[in-house]
Amino acid sequence: MLFLILSILCSVIVGVIFKISRKYNSNPSQIISFNYAAAIALCYFTFSPNLQEFDDQAPWGIYTAVGMLLPIVFLFLAFSMKFMGIAKTDAAQRLSLFIPILAAWLLFGEDFNTYKTIGVLIGFTALLFILRKPTDNQENKWIYPAAVLFGFGVIDILFKKIALYTVVPYTTSLFFVFIISFAVSILIVLYKVFIAKEKPAVQNLLFGALVGIFNFCNILFYLKAHKAFAENPSTVFAGMNMGVIILGTLVGAFFFKEKLSKTNILGLFLALMAIVLIVFSQLQ
């Protein structure tokens, strides 16, 4: 459970950094690119991945899919926040939980006992209550939050597959995922600099380095959690999403003075109940 808690904490910190960066006219695509450069350096110097361990048996298709999806979904996340607002974007990101939960049952053959089934159902209800926030944004560009929902759901499933692949250490797999993500993000930045005429800025480098540190830790602990709960992927999927939304909501309320309605508070209580049930299901 420690790995899951650490992953939740790092994920929330990444969101806080992005939220703070908006006050400094930062550029999301540049932050994302610098983030992967920092993550590659951390992965290389921390784990010294043996690149000779790779062979034709390695799941290159999964590495490529995750590596391409990560920066692209991050960009959709930024666009969704811009056009649809933070509340609807947050809802889309967290409700992506539906996709990996279904995958745990249909693809990974996980058995759901009574406690876990009830916990997951209460968790979905809790998410809807927590994310029920008013917004003044009236633009109707649902393609962005829809892409966020689908993208994060697929990424969760692919990371689970990487965690299950034991021939190559997951730290080495992570290194190559970061390299692919960095390459894709560089192409996006080059397009924006030379075609869209966006200028590089120092603050993007600084925010990118910070995001890279915590994004690296987030994904590392997420993979460790999946290895620890190899037979119960839904525990990680549900625990991660509900944990992030609970901590993120509390951070927003106490540090950014975001208001909580009675419905939001009820959702927090239900989410805690759902996590207790899911954890209890592991003991059965």
mmCIF file with all atom_site columns, C-alpha atoms in Angstrom, residues 75-243:
data_model
loop_
_atom_site.group_PDB
_atom_site.id
_atom_site.type_symbol
_atom_site.label_atom_id
_atom_site.label_alt_id
_atom_site.label_comp_id
_atom_site.label_asym_id
_atom_site.label_entity_id
_atom_site.label_seq_id
_atom_site.pdbx_PDB_ins_code
_atom_site.Cartn_x
_atom_site.Cartn_y
_atom_site.Cartn_z
_atom_site.occupancy
_atom_site.B_iso_or_equiv
_atom_site.pdbx_formal_charge
_atom_site.auth_seq_id
_atom_site.auth_comp_id
_atom_site.auth_asym_id
_atom_site.auth_atom_id
_atom_site.pdbx_PDB_model_num
ATOM 1   C CA . LEU A 1 75  ? -1.620  18.229  -24.232 1.00 0.00 ? 75  LEU A CA 1
ATOM 2   C CA . PHE A 1 76  ? -5.298  17.281  -24.466 1.00 0.00 ? 76  PHE A CA 1
ATOM 3   C CA . LEU A 1 77  ? -5.423  17.793  -20.711 1.00 0.00 ? 77  LEU A CA 1
ATOM 4   C CA . ALA A 1 78  ? -4.085  21.340  -21.131 1.00 0.00 ? 78  ALA A CA 1
ATOM 5   C CA . PHE A 1 79  ? -6.554  22.110  -23.963 1.00 0.00 ? 79  PHE A CA 1
ATOM 6   C CA . SER A 1 80  ? -9.437  20.669  -21.956 1.00 0.00 ? 80  SER A CA 1
ATOM 7   C CA . MET A 1 81  ? -8.578  22.905  -18.983 1.00 0.00 ? 81  MET A CA 1
ATOM 8   C CA . LYS A 1 82  ? -8.463  25.898  -21.311 1.00 0.00 ? 82  LYS A CA 1
ATOM 9   C CA . PHE A 1 83  ? -11.724 25.311  -23.179 1.00 0.00 ? 83  PHE A CA 1
ATOM 10  C CA . MET A 1 84  ? -13.843 23.275  -20.739 1.00 0.00 ? 84  MET A CA 1
ATOM 11  C CA . GLY A 1 85  ? -12.487 24.291  -17.331 1.00 0.00 ? 85  GLY A CA 1
ATOM 12  C CA . ILE A 1 86  ? -10.657 22.478  -14.543 1.00 0.00 ? 86  ILE A CA 1
ATOM 13  C CA . ALA A 1 87  ? -13.768 20.863  -12.999 1.00 0.00 ? 87  ALA A CA 1
ATOM 14  C CA . LYS A 1 88  ? -14.901 19.050  -16.175 1.00 0.00 ? 88  LYS A CA 1
ATOM 15  C CA . THR A 1 89  ? -11.322 18.105  -17.078 1.00 0.00 ? 89  THR A CA 1
ATOM 16  C CA . ASP A 1 90  ? -10.726 16.683  -13.606 1.00 0.00 ? 90  ASP A CA 1
ATOM 17  C CA . ALA A 1 91  ? -13.950 14.708  -13.889 1.00 0.00 ? 91  ALA A CA 1
ATOM 18  C CA . ALA A 1 92  ? -12.897 13.249  -17.242 1.00 0.00 ? 92  ALA A CA 1
ATOM 19  C CA . GLN A 1 93  ? -9.450  12.264  -15.950 1.00 0.00 ? 93  GLN A CA 1
ATOM 20  C CA . ARG A 1 94  ? -10.782 10.522  -12.864 1.00 0.00 ? 94  ARG A CA 1
ATOM 21  C CA . LEU A 1 95  ? -13.769 8.860   -14.545 1.00 0.00 ? 95  LEU A CA 1
ATOM 22  C CA . SER A 1 96  ? -11.250 7.191   -16.869 1.00 0.00 ? 96  SER A CA 1
ATOM 23  C CA . LEU A 1 97  ? -11.186 4.707   -13.986 1.00 0.00 ? 97  LEU A CA 1
ATOM 24  C CA . PHE A 1 98  ? -14.100 2.914   -15.714 1.00 0.00 ? 98  PHE A CA 1
ATOM 25  C CA . ILE A 1 99  ? -11.789 1.701   -18.496 1.00 0.00 ? 99  ILE A CA 1
ATOM 26  C CA . PRO A 1 100 ? -9.055  -0.056  -16.425 1.00 0.00 ? 100 PRO A CA 1
ATOM 27  C CA . ILE A 1 101 ? -11.622 -1.455  -13.965 1.00 0.00 ? 101 ILE A CA 1
ATOM 28  C CA . LEU A 1 102 ? -13.401 -3.152  -16.886 1.00 0.00 ? 102 LEU A CA 1
ATOM 29  C CA . ALA A 1 103 ? -10.004 -4.301  -18.196 1.00 0.00 ? 103 ALA A CA 1
ATOM 30  C CA . ALA A 1 104 ? -9.147  -5.861  -14.811 1.00 0.00 ? 104 ALA A CA 1
ATOM 31  C CA . TRP A 1 105 ? -12.251 -8.015  -15.183 1.00 0.00 ? 105 TRP A CA 1
ATOM 32  C CA . LEU A 1 106 ? -12.286 -8.671  -18.956 1.00 0.00 ? 106 LEU A CA 1
ATOM 33  C CA . LEU A 1 107 ? -8.552  -8.694  -19.876 1.00 0.00 ? 107 LEU A CA 1
ATOM 34  C CA . PHE A 1 108 ? -6.686  -9.652  -16.705 1.00 0.00 ? 108 PHE A CA 1
ATOM 35  C CA . GLY A 1 109 ? -9.238  -12.186 -15.416 1.00 0.00 ? 109 GLY A CA 1
ATOM 36  C CA . GLU A 1 110 ? -9.506  -10.717 -11.930 1.00 0.00 ? 110 GLU A CA 1
ATOM 37  C CA . ASP A 1 111 ? -12.168 -12.119 -9.606  1.00 0.00 ? 111 ASP A CA 1
ATOM 38  C CA . PHE A 1 112 ? -14.293 -9.491  -7.844  1.00 0.00 ? 112 PHE A CA 1
ATOM 39  C CA . ASN A 1 113 ? -15.531 -10.516 -4.379  1.00 0.00 ? 113 ASN A CA 1
ATOM 40  C CA . THR A 1 114 ? -18.514 -8.805  -2.716  1.00 0.00 ? 114 THR A CA 1
ATOM 41  C CA . TYR A 1 115 ? -16.441 -6.226  -0.820  1.00 0.00 ? 115 TYR A CA 1
ATOM 42  C CA . LYS A 1 116 ? -14.522 -5.139  -3.900  1.00 0.00 ? 116 LYS A CA 1
ATOM 43  C CA . THR A 1 117 ? -17.651 -4.947  -6.066  1.00 0.00 ? 117 THR A CA 1
ATOM 44  C CA . ILE A 1 118 ? -19.463 -2.793  -3.505  1.00 0.00 ? 118 ILE A CA 1
ATOM 45  C CA . GLY A 1 119 ? -16.331 -0.683  -2.979  1.00 0.00 ? 119 GLY A CA 1
ATOM 46  C CA . VAL A 1 120 ? -15.938 0.017   -6.698  1.00 0.00 ? 120 VAL A CA 1
ATOM 47  C CA . LEU A 1 121 ? -19.619 0.934   -7.105  1.00 0.00 ? 121 LEU A CA 1
ATOM 48  C CA . ILE A 1 122 ? -19.483 3.280   -4.102  1.00 0.00 ? 122 ILE A CA 1
ATOM 49  C CA . GLY A 1 123 ? -16.220 4.697   -5.492  1.00 0.00 ? 123 GLY A CA 1
ATOM 50  C CA . PHE A 1 124 ? -17.822 5.615   -8.819  1.00 0.00 ? 124 PHE A CA 1
ATOM 51  C CA . THR A 1 125 ? -20.681 7.313   -6.967  1.00 0.00 ? 125 THR A CA 1
ATOM 52  C CA . ALA A 1 126 ? -18.185 9.155   -4.781  1.00 0.00 ? 126 ALA A CA 1
ATOM 53  C CA . LEU A 1 127 ? -16.281 10.451  -7.803  1.00 0.00 ? 127 LEU A CA 1
ATOM 54  C CA . LEU A 1 128 ? -19.470 11.871  -9.317  1.00 0.00 ? 128 LEU A CA 1
ATOM 55  C CA . PHE A 1 129 ? -20.296 13.643  -6.038  1.00 0.00 ? 129 PHE A CA 1
ATOM 56  C CA . ILE A 1 130 ? -16.773 15.008  -5.521  1.00 0.00 ? 130 ILE A CA 1
ATOM 57  C CA . LEU A 1 131 ? -16.468 16.252  -9.090  1.00 0.00 ? 131 LEU A CA 1
ATOM 58  C CA . ARG A 1 132 ? -19.874 17.915  -9.155  1.00 0.00 ? 132 ARG A CA 1
ATOM 59  C CA . LYS A 1 133 ? -18.619 21.497  -9.246  1.00 0.00 ? 133 LYS A CA 1
ATOM 60  C CA . PRO A 1 134 ? -20.193 24.503  -10.982 1.00 0.00 ? 134 PRO A CA 1
ATOM 61  C CA . THR A 1 135 ? -18.304 26.113  -13.829 1.00 0.00 ? 135 THR A CA 1
ATOM 62  C CA . ASP A 1 136 ? -18.789 29.358  -15.730 1.00 0.00 ? 136 ASP A CA 1
ATOM 63  C CA . ASN A 1 137 ? -17.173 27.977  -18.877 1.00 0.00 ? 137 ASN A CA 1
ATOM 64  C CA . GLN A 1 138 ? -19.887 27.562  -21.513 1.00 0.00 ? 138 GLN A CA 1
ATOM 65  C CA . GLU A 1 139 ? -17.741 26.391  -24.448 1.00 0.00 ? 139 GLU A CA 1
ATOM 66  C CA . ASN A 1 140 ? -18.752 23.012  -25.765 1.00 0.00 ? 140 ASN A CA 1
ATOM 67  C CA . LYS A 1 141 ? -15.563 21.340  -26.946 1.00 0.00 ? 141 LYS A CA 1
ATOM 68  C CA . TRP A 1 142 ? -16.142 17.896  -25.449 1.00 0.00 ? 142 TRP A CA 1
ATOM 69  C CA . ILE A 1 143 ? -13.556 16.284  -27.721 1.00 0.00 ? 143 ILE A CA 1
ATOM 70  C CA . TYR A 1 144 ? -10.842 17.400  -25.284 1.00 0.00 ? 144 TYR A CA 1
ATOM 71  C CA . PRO A 1 145 ? -12.206 15.898  -22.032 1.00 0.00 ? 145 PRO A CA 1
ATOM 72  C CA . ALA A 1 146 ? -13.341 12.827  -24.005 1.00 0.00 ? 146 ALA A CA 1
ATOM 73  C CA . ALA A 1 147 ? -9.744  12.354  -25.235 1.00 0.00 ? 147 ALA A CA 1
ATOM 74  C CA . VAL A 1 148 ? -8.501  12.812  -21.653 1.00 0.00 ? 148 VAL A CA 1
ATOM 75  C CA . LEU A 1 149 ? -10.904 10.168  -20.333 1.00 0.00 ? 149 LEU A CA 1
ATOM 76  C CA . PHE A 1 150 ? -10.077 7.598   -23.010 1.00 0.00 ? 150 PHE A CA 1
ATOM 77  C CA . GLY A 1 151 ? -6.339  8.385   -23.062 1.00 0.00 ? 151 GLY A CA 1
ATOM 78  C CA . PHE A 1 152 ? -5.714  8.028   -19.330 1.00 0.00 ? 152 PHE A CA 1
ATOM 79  C CA . GLY A 1 153 ? -7.808  4.862   -19.210 1.00 0.00 ? 153 GLY A CA 1
ATOM 80  C CA . VAL A 1 154 ? -5.741  3.216   -21.957 1.00 0.00 ? 154 VAL A CA 1
ATOM 81  C CA . ILE A 1 155 ? -2.454  4.410   -20.382 1.00 0.00 ? 155 ILE A CA 1
ATOM 82  C CA . ASP A 1 156 ? -3.433  2.753   -17.080 1.00 0.00 ? 156 ASP A CA 1
ATOM 83  C CA . ILE A 1 157 ? -4.022  -0.565  -18.851 1.00 0.00 ? 157 ILE A CA 1
ATOM 84  C CA . LEU A 1 158 ? -0.734  -0.381  -20.781 1.00 0.00 ? 158 LEU A CA 1
ATOM 85  C CA . PHE A 1 159 ? 1.265   0.388   -17.618 1.00 0.00 ? 159 PHE A CA 1
ATOM 86  C CA . LYS A 1 160 ? -0.307  -2.674  -16.016 1.00 0.00 ? 160 LYS A CA 1
ATOM 87  C CA . LYS A 1 161 ? 0.907   -4.760  -18.972 1.00 0.00 ? 161 LYS A CA 1
ATOM 88  C CA . ILE A 1 162 ? 4.435   -3.343  -18.600 1.00 0.00 ? 162 ILE A CA 1
ATOM 89  C CA . ALA A 1 163 ? 4.404   -4.206  -14.875 1.00 0.00 ? 163 ALA A CA 1
ATOM 90  C CA . LEU A 1 164 ? 3.439   -7.809  -15.703 1.00 0.00 ? 164 LEU A CA 1
ATOM 91  C CA . TYR A 1 165 ? 6.311   -8.213  -18.199 1.00 0.00 ? 165 TYR A CA 1
ATOM 92  C CA . THR A 1 166 ? 9.152   -9.695  -16.090 1.00 0.00 ? 166 THR A CA 1
ATOM 93  C CA . VAL A 1 167 ? 11.821  -10.544 -18.692 1.00 0.00 ? 167 VAL A CA 1
ATOM 94  C CA . VAL A 1 168 ? 13.017  -6.914  -18.739 1.00 0.00 ? 168 VAL A CA 1
ATOM 95  C CA . PRO A 1 169 ? 13.185  -4.966  -15.425 1.00 0.00 ? 169 PRO A CA 1
ATOM 96  C CA . TYR A 1 170 ? 10.361  -2.420  -15.249 1.00 0.00 ? 170 TYR A CA 1
ATOM 97  C CA . THR A 1 171 ? 12.908  0.342   -14.544 1.00 0.00 ? 171 THR A CA 1
ATOM 98  C CA . THR A 1 172 ? 14.534  -0.380  -17.900 1.00 0.00 ? 172 THR A CA 1
ATOM 99  C CA . SER A 1 173 ? 11.141  -0.456  -19.601 1.00 0.00 ? 173 SER A CA 1
ATOM 100 C CA . LEU A 1 174 ? 10.350  2.883   -17.971 1.00 0.00 ? 174 LEU A CA 1
ATOM 101 C CA . PHE A 1 175 ? 13.570  4.382   -19.361 1.00 0.00 ? 175 PHE A CA 1
ATOM 102 C CA . PHE A 1 176 ? 12.579  3.568   -22.942 1.00 0.00 ? 176 PHE A CA 1
ATOM 103 C CA . VAL A 1 177 ? 9.006   4.793   -22.414 1.00 0.00 ? 177 VAL A CA 1
ATOM 104 C CA . PHE A 1 178 ? 10.412  8.149   -21.271 1.00 0.00 ? 178 PHE A CA 1
ATOM 105 C CA . ILE A 1 179 ? 12.729  8.347   -24.303 1.00 0.00 ? 179 ILE A CA 1
ATOM 106 C CA . ILE A 1 180 ? 9.823   7.770   -26.694 1.00 0.00 ? 180 ILE A CA 1
ATOM 107 C CA . SER A 1 181 ? 7.682   10.342  -24.841 1.00 0.00 ? 181 SER A CA 1
ATOM 108 C CA . PHE A 1 182 ? 10.524  12.860  -24.975 1.00 0.00 ? 182 PHE A CA 1
ATOM 109 C CA . ALA A 1 183 ? 10.969  12.357  -28.723 1.00 0.00 ? 183 ALA A CA 1
ATOM 110 C CA . VAL A 1 184 ? 7.241   12.907  -29.343 1.00 0.00 ? 184 VAL A CA 1
ATOM 111 C CA . SER A 1 185 ? 7.139   15.973  -27.075 1.00 0.00 ? 185 SER A CA 1
ATOM 112 C CA . ILE A 1 186 ? 10.190  17.500  -28.838 1.00 0.00 ? 186 ILE A CA 1
ATOM 113 C CA . LEU A 1 187 ? 8.401   17.193  -32.180 1.00 0.00 ? 187 LEU A CA 1
ATOM 114 C CA . ILE A 1 188 ? 5.395   19.001  -30.699 1.00 0.00 ? 188 ILE A CA 1
ATOM 115 C CA . VAL A 1 189 ? 7.600   21.774  -29.261 1.00 0.00 ? 189 VAL A CA 1
ATOM 116 C CA . LEU A 1 190 ? 9.474   22.230  -32.556 1.00 0.00 ? 190 LEU A CA 1
ATOM 117 C CA . TYR A 1 191 ? 6.180   22.574  -34.398 1.00 0.00 ? 191 TYR A CA 1
ATOM 118 C CA . LYS A 1 192 ? 4.955   25.179  -31.929 1.00 0.00 ? 192 LYS A CA 1
ATOM 119 C CA . VAL A 1 193 ? 8.244   27.128  -31.967 1.00 0.00 ? 193 VAL A CA 1
ATOM 120 C CA . PHE A 1 194 ? 8.780   27.210  -35.742 1.00 0.00 ? 194 PHE A CA 1
ATOM 121 C CA . ILE A 1 195 ? 5.208   27.050  -37.054 1.00 0.00 ? 195 ILE A CA 1
ATOM 122 C CA . ALA A 1 196 ? 3.096   28.576  -34.260 1.00 0.00 ? 196 ALA A CA 1
ATOM 123 C CA . LYS A 1 197 ? 5.916   31.014  -33.370 1.00 0.00 ? 197 LYS A CA 1
ATOM 124 C CA . GLU A 1 198 ? 5.884   30.252  -29.650 1.00 0.00 ? 198 GLU A CA 1
ATOM 125 C CA . LYS A 1 199 ? 9.038   31.374  -27.824 1.00 0.00 ? 199 LYS A CA 1
ATOM 126 C CA . PRO A 1 200 ? 10.987  29.175  -25.377 1.00 0.00 ? 200 PRO A CA 1
ATOM 127 C CA . ALA A 1 201 ? 11.068  30.538  -21.824 1.00 0.00 ? 201 ALA A CA 1
ATOM 128 C CA . VAL A 1 202 ? 13.220  29.823  -18.767 1.00 0.00 ? 202 VAL A CA 1
ATOM 129 C CA . GLN A 1 203 ? 10.242  29.283  -16.455 1.00 0.00 ? 203 GLN A CA 1
ATOM 130 C CA . ASN A 1 204 ? 9.117   26.387  -18.644 1.00 0.00 ? 204 ASN A CA 1
ATOM 131 C CA . LEU A 1 205 ? 12.460  24.663  -18.058 1.00 0.00 ? 205 LEU A CA 1
ATOM 132 C CA . LEU A 1 206 ? 12.194  25.115  -14.284 1.00 0.00 ? 206 LEU A CA 1
ATOM 133 C CA . PHE A 1 207 ? 8.587   23.937  -14.075 1.00 0.00 ? 207 PHE A CA 1
ATOM 134 C CA . GLY A 1 208 ? 9.399   21.066  -16.445 1.00 0.00 ? 208 GLY A CA 1
ATOM 135 C CA . ALA A 1 209 ? 12.247  19.877  -14.187 1.00 0.00 ? 209 ALA A CA 1
ATOM 136 C CA . LEU A 1 210 ? 9.948   19.912  -11.156 1.00 0.00 ? 210 LEU A CA 1
ATOM 137 C CA . VAL A 1 211 ? 7.181   18.077  -13.004 1.00 0.00 ? 211 VAL A CA 1
ATOM 138 C CA . GLY A 1 212 ? 9.757   15.563  -14.290 1.00 0.00 ? 212 GLY A CA 1
ATOM 139 C CA . ILE A 1 213 ? 10.958  14.685  -10.792 1.00 0.00 ? 213 ILE A CA 1
ATOM 140 C CA . PHE A 1 214 ? 7.501   14.000  -9.409  1.00 0.00 ? 214 PHE A CA 1
ATOM 141 C CA . ASN A 1 215 ? 6.161   12.460  -12.636 1.00 0.00 ? 215 ASN A CA 1
ATOM 142 C CA . PHE A 1 216 ? 9.078   10.004  -12.585 1.00 0.00 ? 216 PHE A CA 1
ATOM 143 C CA . CYS A 1 217 ? 8.345   9.086   -8.953  1.00 0.00 ? 217 CYS A CA 1
ATOM 144 C CA . ASN A 1 218 ? 4.607   8.853   -9.676  1.00 0.00 ? 218 ASN A CA 1
ATOM 145 C CA . ILE A 1 219 ? 5.029   6.348   -12.515 1.00 0.00 ? 219 ILE A CA 1
ATOM 146 C CA . LEU A 1 220 ? 7.767   4.395   -10.700 1.00 0.00 ? 220 LEU A CA 1
ATOM 147 C CA . PHE A 1 221 ? 5.658   3.903   -7.570  1.00 0.00 ? 221 PHE A CA 1
ATOM 148 C CA . TYR A 1 222 ? 2.590   3.169   -9.738  1.00 0.00 ? 222 TYR A CA 1
ATOM 149 C CA . LEU A 1 223 ? 4.436   0.318   -11.462 1.00 0.00 ? 223 LEU A CA 1
ATOM 150 C CA . LYS A 1 224 ? 5.721   -0.953  -8.093  1.00 0.00 ? 224 LYS A CA 1
ATOM 151 C CA . ALA A 1 225 ? 2.145   -0.934  -6.777  1.00 0.00 ? 225 ALA A CA 1
ATOM 152 C CA . HIS A 1 226 ? 0.985   -2.993  -9.771  1.00 0.00 ? 226 HIS A CA 1
ATOM 153 C CA . LYS A 1 227 ? 3.754   -5.515  -9.134  1.00 0.00 ? 227 LYS A CA 1
ATOM 154 C CA . ALA A 1 228 ? 2.802   -5.702  -5.452  1.00 0.00 ? 228 ALA A CA 1
ATOM 155 C CA . PHE A 1 229 ? -0.890  -6.224  -6.354  1.00 0.00 ? 229 PHE A CA 1
ATOM 156 C CA . ALA A 1 230 ? -0.234  -8.335  -9.448  1.00 0.00 ? 230 ALA A CA 1
ATOM 157 C CA . GLU A 1 231 ? -3.369  -10.455 -8.887  1.00 0.00 ? 231 GLU A CA 1
ATOM 158 C CA . ASN A 1 232 ? -5.610  -7.486  -8.091  1.00 0.00 ? 232 ASN A CA 1
ATOM 159 C CA . PRO A 1 233 ? -5.058  -4.670  -10.603 1.00 0.00 ? 233 PRO A CA 1
ATOM 160 C CA . SER A 1 234 ? -8.427  -3.085  -9.775  1.00 0.00 ? 234 SER A CA 1
ATOM 161 C CA . THR A 1 235 ? -7.105  -2.271  -6.289  1.00 0.00 ? 235 THR A CA 1
ATOM 162 C CA . VAL A 1 236 ? -4.404  -0.096  -7.861  1.00 0.00 ? 236 VAL A CA 1
ATOM 163 C CA . PHE A 1 237 ? -6.705  1.388   -10.512 1.00 0.00 ? 237 PHE A CA 1
ATOM 164 C CA . ALA A 1 238 ? -9.429  2.321   -8.006  1.00 0.00 ? 238 ALA A CA 1
ATOM 165 C CA . GLY A 1 239 ? -7.119  3.264   -5.141  1.00 0.00 ? 239 GLY A CA 1
ATOM 166 C CA . MET A 1 240 ? -5.002  5.516   -7.345  1.00 0.00 ? 240 MET A CA 1
ATOM 167 C CA . ASN A 1 241 ? -7.894  7.440   -8.872  1.00 0.00 ? 241 ASN A CA 1
ATOM 168 C CA . MET A 1 242 ? -9.910  7.837   -5.688  1.00 0.00 ? 242 MET A CA 1
ATOM 169 C CA . GLY A 1 243 ? -6.808  8.641   -3.641  1.00 0.00 ? 243 GLY A CA 1
#
